[in-house]
CSV table of C-alpha atoms and ligand atoms in Angstrom, one decimal:
chain,number,residue,atom,x,y,z
A,1,UNK,CA,121.4,57.0,89.0
A,2,UNK,CA,121.2,55.8,85.4
A,3,UNK,CA,118.4,57.0,83.1
A,4,UNK,CA,116.9,54.5,80.7
A,5,UNK,CA,114.1,54.8,78.2
A,6,UNK,CA,111.5,52.0,78.6
A,7,UNK,CA,110.9,50.8,75.0
A,8,UNK,CA,109.7,47.2,75.2
A,9,UNK,CA,108.1,44.8,77.6
A,10,UNK,CA,110.9,42.4,77.1
A,11,UNK,CA,114.2,43.0,78.9
A,12,UNK,CA,116.7,45.0,76.8
A,13,UNK,CA,119.7,43.1,75.5
A,14,UNK,CA,123.1,44.4,76.5
A,15,UNK,CA,125.3,46.0,73.8
A,16,UNK,CA,129.0,45.7,73.7
A,17,UNK,CA,130.7,49.0,72.5
A,18,UNK,CA,134.4,49.1,71.4
A,19,UNK,CA,136.1,52.3,70.4
A,20,UNK,CA,138.4,55.1,71.5
A,21,UNK,CA,138.3,57.0,74.8
A,22,UNK,CA,140.1,60.2,74.4
A,23,UNK,CA,141.0,63.7,75.5
A,24,UNK,CA,140.2,66.2,72.8
A,25,UNK,CA,141.2,69.8,72.1
A,26,UNK,CA,138.5,71.4,70.0
A,27,UNK,CA,138.5,74.8,68.3
A,28,UNK,CA,135.2,76.1,66.9
A,29,UNK,CA,134.7,79.5,65.3
A,30,UNK,CA,133.4,80.8,68.6
A,31,UNK,CA,135.1,78.9,71.5
A,32,UNK,CA,137.7,76.4,72.5
A,33,UNK,CA,137.6,73.2,74.6
A,34,UNK,CA,140.8,71.8,76.1
A,35,UNK,CA,141.5,68.3,77.3
A,36,UNK,CA,137.8,67.5,77.3
A,37,UNK,CA,136.4,64.0,77.3
A,38,UNK,CA,136.1,62.6,73.8
A,39,UNK,CA,136.5,59.4,71.8
A,40,UNK,CA,134.1,57.4,69.7
A,41,UNK,CA,133.4,54.9,72.6
A,42,UNK,CA,132.8,57.7,75.1
A,43,UNK,CA,130.1,59.3,73.0
A,44,UNK,CA,128.7,56.0,71.8
A,45,UNK,CA,128.5,54.3,75.2
A,46,UNK,CA,126.9,57.3,76.9
A,47,UNK,CA,124.3,57.5,74.0
A,48,UNK,CA,123.6,53.8,74.1
A,49,UNK,CA,123.2,53.8,77.9
A,50,UNK,CA,119.9,55.6,77.5
A,51,UNK,CA,118.6,52.5,75.8
A,52,UNK,CA,120.2,49.3,77.1
A,53,UNK,CA,122.9,47.9,79.5
A,54,UNK,CA,126.2,48.9,78.0
A,55,UNK,CA,129.6,47.2,78.1
A,56,UNK,CA,132.5,49.6,77.3
A,57,UNK,CA,135.7,48.2,75.7
A,58,UNK,CA,138.5,50.7,75.4
A,59,UNK,CA,141.7,51.9,77.0
A,60,UNK,CA,142.7,54.9,79.1
A,61,UNK,CA,146.1,56.1,80.4
A,62,UNK,CA,147.6,57.4,83.6
A,63,UNK,CA,146.1,60.9,83.1
A,64,UNK,CA,142.5,59.8,83.1
A,65,UNK,CA,140.9,61.0,86.3
A,66,UNK,CA,138.0,59.6,88.3
A,67,UNK,CA,135.8,62.5,87.4
A,68,UNK,CA,135.5,61.0,83.9
A,69,UNK,CA,135.2,57.4,85.1
A,70,UNK,CA,132.2,58.6,87.2
A,71,UNK,CA,130.5,60.0,84.1
A,72,UNK,CA,130.3,56.4,82.8
A,73,UNK,CA,129.4,55.0,86.2
A,74,UNK,CA,126.6,57.4,86.6
A,75,UNK,CA,124.9,55.8,83.5
A,76,UNK,CA,125.6,52.3,84.9
A,77,UNK,CA,128.0,51.6,82.0
A,78,UNK,CA,129.8,48.3,82.6
A,79,UNK,CA,133.6,49.1,82.8
A,80,UNK,CA,135.0,45.6,83.1
A,81,UNK,CA,136.3,45.9,79.5
A,82,UNK,CA,137.9,49.3,80.0
A,83,UNK,CA,141.7,48.7,80.2
A,84,UNK,CA,143.9,51.0,82.2
A,85,UNK,CA,147.5,51.4,81.0
A,86,UNK,CA,149.6,53.2,83.6
A,87,UNK,CA,152.6,53.5,81.3
A,88,UNK,CA,151.4,56.5,79.3
A,89,UNK,CA,148.7,59.1,78.7
A,90,UNK,CA,145.3,58.6,77.1
A,91,UNK,CA,144.7,58.9,73.4
A,92,UNK,CA,144.7,62.6,72.4
A,93,UNK,CA,143.1,64.3,69.4
A,94,UNK,CA,142.8,67.9,68.4
A,95,UNK,CA,140.5,69.3,65.7
A,96,UNK,CA,139.5,72.7,64.4
A,97,UNK,CA,136.2,73.6,62.6
A,98,UNK,CA,135.9,75.9,59.7
A,99,UNK,CA,133.7,79.0,59.8
A,100,UNK,CA,130.4,77.2,59.0
A,101,UNK,CA,131.1,74.0,61.0
A,102,UNK,CA,130.8,72.0,57.7
A,103,UNK,CA,134.4,71.1,57.6
A,104,UNK,CA,136.9,70.0,60.2
A,105,UNK,CA,140.7,69.7,60.2
A,106,UNK,CA,142.6,67.2,62.4
A,107,UNK,CA,145.4,69.3,64.0
A,108,UNK,CA,147.0,66.5,66.0
A,109,UNK,CA,146.6,62.8,66.9
A,110,UNK,CA,148.7,61.3,69.7
A,111,UNK,CA,148.0,57.6,70.0
A,112,UNK,CA,149.7,57.2,73.4
A,113,UNK,CA,148.4,54.1,75.1
A,114,UNK,CA,146.3,53.3,72.1
A,115,UNK,CA,149.4,52.3,70.2
A,116,UNK,CA,149.6,48.9,72.0
A,117,UNK,CA,145.9,48.5,72.6
A,118,UNK,CA,144.4,45.0,72.0
A,119,UNK,CA,140.7,45.0,72.8
A,120,UNK,CA,140.6,41.6,74.6
A,121,UNK,CA,137.1,40.9,75.9
A,122,UNK,CA,136.2,39.8,79.4
A,123,UNK,CA,134.7,36.3,79.3
A,124,UNK,CA,131.3,37.7,80.2
A,125,UNK,CA,131.1,39.9,77.0
A,126,UNK,CA,131.7,37.1,74.5
A,127,UNK,CA,128.1,36.1,74.2
A,128,UNK,CA,126.6,39.6,74.0
A,129,UNK,CA,124.0,39.5,71.3
A,130,UNK,CA,124.6,43.1,70.0
A,131,UNK,CA,128.0,44.6,69.2
A,132,UNK,CA,128.8,48.2,68.2
A,133,UNK,CA,132.2,48.6,66.5
A,134,UNK,CA,132.6,52.3,67.0
A,135,UNK,CA,135.3,54.2,65.1
A,136,UNK,CA,138.7,52.6,65.7
A,137,UNK,CA,141.1,50.7,63.4
A,138,UNK,CA,139.4,47.9,61.4
A,139,UNK,CA,142.1,45.5,62.6
A,140,UNK,CA,140.9,46.0,66.2
A,141,UNK,CA,137.3,45.8,65.1
A,142,UNK,CA,138.2,42.3,63.6
A,143,UNK,CA,139.9,41.3,66.8
A,144,UNK,CA,136.7,41.9,68.8
A,145,UNK,CA,134.6,39.9,66.4
A,146,UNK,CA,137.2,37.0,66.4
A,147,UNK,CA,136.5,36.6,70.2
A,148,UNK,CA,132.7,36.4,70.0
A,149,UNK,CA,131.4,33.0,71.0
A,150,UNK,CA,127.8,33.5,69.9
A,151,UNK,CA,126.1,34.9,66.8
A,152,UNK,CA,125.8,38.7,67.3
A,153,UNK,CA,124.2,41.5,65.4
A,154,UNK,CA,127.1,43.8,64.4
A,155,UNK,CA,126.8,47.5,63.8
A,156,UNK,CA,130.0,49.3,62.6
A,157,UNK,CA,131.3,52.8,62.1
A,158,UNK,CA,134.6,53.9,60.5
A,159,UNK,CA,136.4,57.1,59.3
A,160,UNK,CA,138.3,58.4,56.3
A,161,UNK,CA,141.7,57.6,57.9
A,162,UNK,CA,141.0,53.8,57.8
A,163,UNK,CA,139.5,53.9,54.3
A,164,UNK,CA,142.9,55.4,53.3
A,165,UNK,CA,145.4,53.4,55.3
A,166,UNK,CA,143.6,50.1,56.0
A,167,UNK,CA,141.4,49.7,53.0
A,168,UNK,CA,141.6,46.0,52.5
A,169,UNK,CA,141.2,45.2,56.2
A,170,UNK,CA,138.1,47.4,56.2
A,171,UNK,CA,136.7,45.7,53.1
A,172,UNK,CA,137.1,42.4,54.8
A,173,UNK,CA,135.4,43.7,58.0
A,174,UNK,CA,132.4,44.9,55.9
A,175,UNK,CA,131.6,41.3,55.1
A,176,UNK,CA,131.2,40.6,58.9
A,177,UNK,CA,129.0,43.6,59.6
A,178,UNK,CA,125.2,43.6,59.5
A,179,UNK,CA,124.7,47.4,59.6
A,180,UNK,CA,127.3,49.8,58.4
A,181,UNK,CA,127.0,53.5,59.2
A,182,UNK,CA,129.2,56.0,57.3
A,183,UNK,CA,129.0,59.6,56.2
A,184,UNK,CA,128.6,60.8,52.7
A,185,UNK,CA,132.3,61.5,52.1
A,186,UNK,CA,133.2,58.1,53.4
A,187,UNK,CA,130.6,56.4,51.2
A,188,UNK,CA,132.0,58.2,48.2
A,189,UNK,CA,135.5,57.2,49.1
A,190,UNK,CA,134.4,53.5,49.4
A,191,UNK,CA,132.2,53.4,46.3
A,192,UNK,CA,133.6,56.1,44.0
A,193,UNK,CA,130.0,57.2,43.6
A,194,UNK,CA,128.7,60.6,44.5
A,195,UNK,CA,125.1,59.6,44.0
A,196,UNK,CA,123.9,58.7,47.4
A,197,UNK,CA,121.3,56.1,46.2
A,198,UNK,CA,123.9,54.3,44.0
A,199,UNK,CA,126.5,54.5,46.8
A,200,UNK,CA,124.1,53.0,49.3
A,201,UNK,CA,123.3,50.0,47.0
A,202,UNK,CA,127.0,49.5,46.2
A,203,UNK,CA,127.9,49.5,49.9
A,204,UNK,CA,125.2,46.8,50.5
A,205,UNK,CA,126.8,44.7,47.7
A,206,UNK,CA,130.1,45.0,49.6
A,207,UNK,CA,128.8,43.0,52.6
A,208,UNK,CA,126.5,44.7,55.1
A,209,UNK,CA,122.8,43.8,54.6
A,210,UNK,CA,121.9,47.3,55.8
A,211,UNK,CA,123.6,50.6,55.3
A,212,UNK,CA,123.0,54.1,56.7
A,213,UNK,CA,124.7,57.1,55.1
A,214,UNK,CA,124.7,60.3,57.3
A,215,UNK,CA,124.6,63.6,55.6
A,216,UNK,CA,125.5,65.9,58.5
A,217,UNK,CA,123.0,68.7,58.9
A,218,UNK,CA,121.0,67.2,56.0
A,219,UNK,CA,120.0,64.0,57.9
A,220,UNK,CA,120.6,60.4,57.0
A,221,UNK,CA,119.4,57.7,54.5
A,222,UNK,CA,118.8,54.0,55.3
A,223,UNK,CA,119.3,51.3,52.7
A,224,UNK,CA,117.7,47.9,53.5
A,225,UNK,CA,116.4,45.0,51.5
A,226,UNK,CA,112.9,46.2,52.3
A,227,UNK,CA,113.5,49.7,50.9
A,228,UNK,CA,115.0,53.1,51.4
A,229,UNK,CA,114.1,55.5,54.2
A,230,UNK,CA,115.3,59.1,54.7
A,231,UNK,CA,115.2,61.3,57.8
A,232,UNK,CA,116.1,65.0,58.2
A,233,UNK,CA,118.3,66.3,61.0
A,234,UNK,CA,116.7,67.6,64.1
A,235,UNK,CA,116.4,71.4,63.7
A,236,UNK,CA,119.2,72.5,66.1
A,237,UNK,CA,119.4,76.3,66.7
A,238,UNK,CA,122.2,76.3,69.3
A,239,UNK,CA,125.1,74.5,67.5
A,240,UNK,CA,128.2,74.6,69.7
A,241,UNK,CA,130.4,71.7,68.7
A,242,UNK,CA,129.6,68.9,66.2
A,243,UNK,CA,132.3,66.6,67.6
A,244,UNK,CA,130.9,63.2,68.5
A,245,UNK,CA,127.6,63.7,66.7
A,246,UNK,CA,128.3,60.6,64.5
A,247,UNK,CA,129.4,58.5,67.4
A,248,UNK,CA,126.3,59.4,69.5
A,249,UNK,CA,124.1,58.7,66.5
A,250,UNK,CA,125.5,55.2,66.0
A,251,UNK,CA,125.5,54.6,69.8
A,252,UNK,CA,121.8,55.4,70.1
A,253,UNK,CA,121.0,53.5,66.9
A,254,UNK,CA,122.6,50.3,68.1
A,255,UNK,CA,121.3,50.9,71.7
A,256,UNK,CA,117.7,51.1,70.4
A,257,UNK,CA,118.0,47.9,68.4
A,258,UNK,CA,119.5,46.1,71.4
A,259,UNK,CA,116.7,47.5,73.6
A,260,UNK,CA,114.0,46.1,71.4
A,261,UNK,CA,116.0,43.0,70.3
A,262,UNK,CA,115.1,43.6,66.7
A,263,UNK,CA,116.9,44.6,63.4
A,264,UNK,CA,114.1,44.7,60.9
A,265,UNK,CA,113.3,47.7,58.6
A,266,UNK,CA,110.6,49.1,60.9
A,267,UNK,CA,112.9,48.9,64.0
A,268,UNK,CA,115.8,50.5,62.2
A,269,UNK,CA,113.6,53.4,61.1
A,270,UNK,CA,112.6,53.9,64.7
A,271,UNK,CA,116.2,53.6,65.8
A,272,UNK,CA,117.1,56.4,63.3
A,273,UNK,CA,114.6,58.7,65.0
A,274,UNK,CA,116.2,58.2,68.4
A,275,UNK,CA,119.8,58.4,66.8
A,276,UNK,CA,119.0,61.7,65.2
A,277,UNK,CA,117.6,63.1,68.4
A,278,UNK,CA,120.6,62.0,70.5
A,279,UNK,CA,123.0,63.5,67.9
A,280,UNK,CA,121.1,66.8,68.2
A,281,UNK,CA,121.8,67.0,72.0
A,282,UNK,CA,125.5,66.2,71.6
A,283,UNK,CA,126.2,69.2,69.3
A,284,UNK,CA,124.7,71.7,71.7
A,285,UNK,CA,127.8,71.6,74.0
A,286,UNK,CA,131.4,70.6,74.1
A,287,UNK,CA,132.3,67.0,74.9
A,288,UNK,CA,129.5,64.7,76.2
A,289,UNK,CA,128.1,67.5,78.4
A,290,UNK,CA,124.7,68.0,76.7
A,291,UNK,CA,124.4,64.3,75.9
A,292,UNK,CA,124.6,63.5,79.6
A,293,UNK,CA,121.9,66.1,80.6
A,294,UNK,CA,119.5,65.2,77.8
A,295,UNK,CA,117.4,63.0,80.1
A,296,UNK,CA,114.6,60.6,79.0
A,297,UNK,CA,111.9,63.2,79.1
A,298,UNK,CA,114.0,65.6,76.9
A,299,UNK,CA,114.7,62.7,74.4
A,300,UNK,CA,111.1,61.7,74.1
A,301,UNK,CA,110.0,65.4,73.6
A,302,UNK,CA,112.5,65.8,70.7
A,303,UNK,CA,111.5,62.5,69.2
A,304,UNK,CA,107.8,63.6,69.1
A,305,UNK,CA,108.9,66.9,67.5
A,306,UNK,CA,110.9,65.1,64.9
A,307,UNK,CA,108.1,62.7,64.2
A,308,UNK,CA,105.7,65.7,63.6
A,309,UNK,CA,108.3,67.2,61.2
A,310,UNK,CA,108.5,64.1,59.1
A,311,UNK,CA,104.8,63.0,59.2
A,312,UNK,CA,102.6,64.6,56.5
B,401,AMP,P1,133.1,62.3,65.3
B,401,AMP,O1,132.9,63.8,65.5
B,401,AMP,O2,131.8,61.5,65.5
B,401,AMP,O3,133.7,62.0,64.0
B,401,AMP,O4,134.1,61.7,66.4
B,401,AMP,C1,135.0,62.6,67.1
B,401,AMP,C2,135.8,61.7,68.1
B,401,AMP,O5,136.6,60.8,67.4
B,401,AMP,C3,136.7,62.6,68.9
B,401,AMP,O6,136.3,62.7,70.2
B,401,AMP,C4,138.1,61.9,68.8
B,401,AMP,O7,138.7,61.7,70.0
B,401,AMP,C5,137.8,60.6,68.1
B,401,AMP,N1,138.9,60.2,67.1
B,401,AMP,C6,139.5,61.1,66.3
B,401,AMP,N2,140.4,60.4,65.5
B,401,AMP,C7,140.3,59.1,65.9
B,401,AMP,C8,141.0,57.8,65.5
B,401,AMP,N3,141.9,57.8,64.6
B,401,AMP,N4,140.6,56.7,66.1
B,401,AMP,C9,139.6,56.7,67.0
B,401,AMP,N5,138.9,57.8,67.4
B,401,AMP,C10,139.3,59.0,66.9
């Protein structure tokens, strides 16, 4: 049985999510997770499914068992766009966190079936009004937008790898995106500015009308033509594994906007509250485990706590 927050009298719009579905090996200072469900689209679609009907576009290989498929099904995620390639294993990524969780090293990336992945959309997804380009190569993100047959509100995420190796493709993509979400390191790489306010404004000049810069445990800042808004992180005391926090943040953010069918300054501020809360659940366990057990009551409780923290 899926769990969905009821946010608006009008019916929620569906959201199309494209990104990676992965198996991860994670090493934190205290524990290890091996071959656990990961990937930007896994975290983002599970996060977004709390808010609106979710269409998942990605690829899995011959080692992806039904237990994980059921995790998506349980949240009623539409899997028509999830391709299965029996010729090889699922995308694999291994990462290791430093002592204070602030930094992470990539130990291994095996593209596997991702190498030949083309995110071709089922016909029924081509008119979806909200699109989340979760973290994958900007060439694939372009390919998704190329297939859209109706005007869509586009939210996009990226990572340092693509800024380094597909810089121009990413710059072109930014011109097609309404809301770009990056972290502070990525914003500095893209703008060469370590002043977050200047960086936010520069990013807006590069294409997206709205930009959010995430600052890890220090929250996130929104840049919009109507003004700037800043939100702290939810005070997590039981940090276990930060993997997927960014993907869950952007999944909830886009999911909320689709749910209320809005993208104005006030709506994006509300979306950031939910996104922060959803990210706080993800980091309390490995993989998507805590994200899946958060529940609508738990999410609303944390949202109220966070609202109390930021309201004078
Ligand atoms: P985050 O912690 O939000 O940065 O996202 C972590 C997730 O990103 C992991 O579950 C990985 O499987 C996934 N990931 C790592 N590298 C890549 C990549 N090059 N492309 C797509 N997804 C990736």
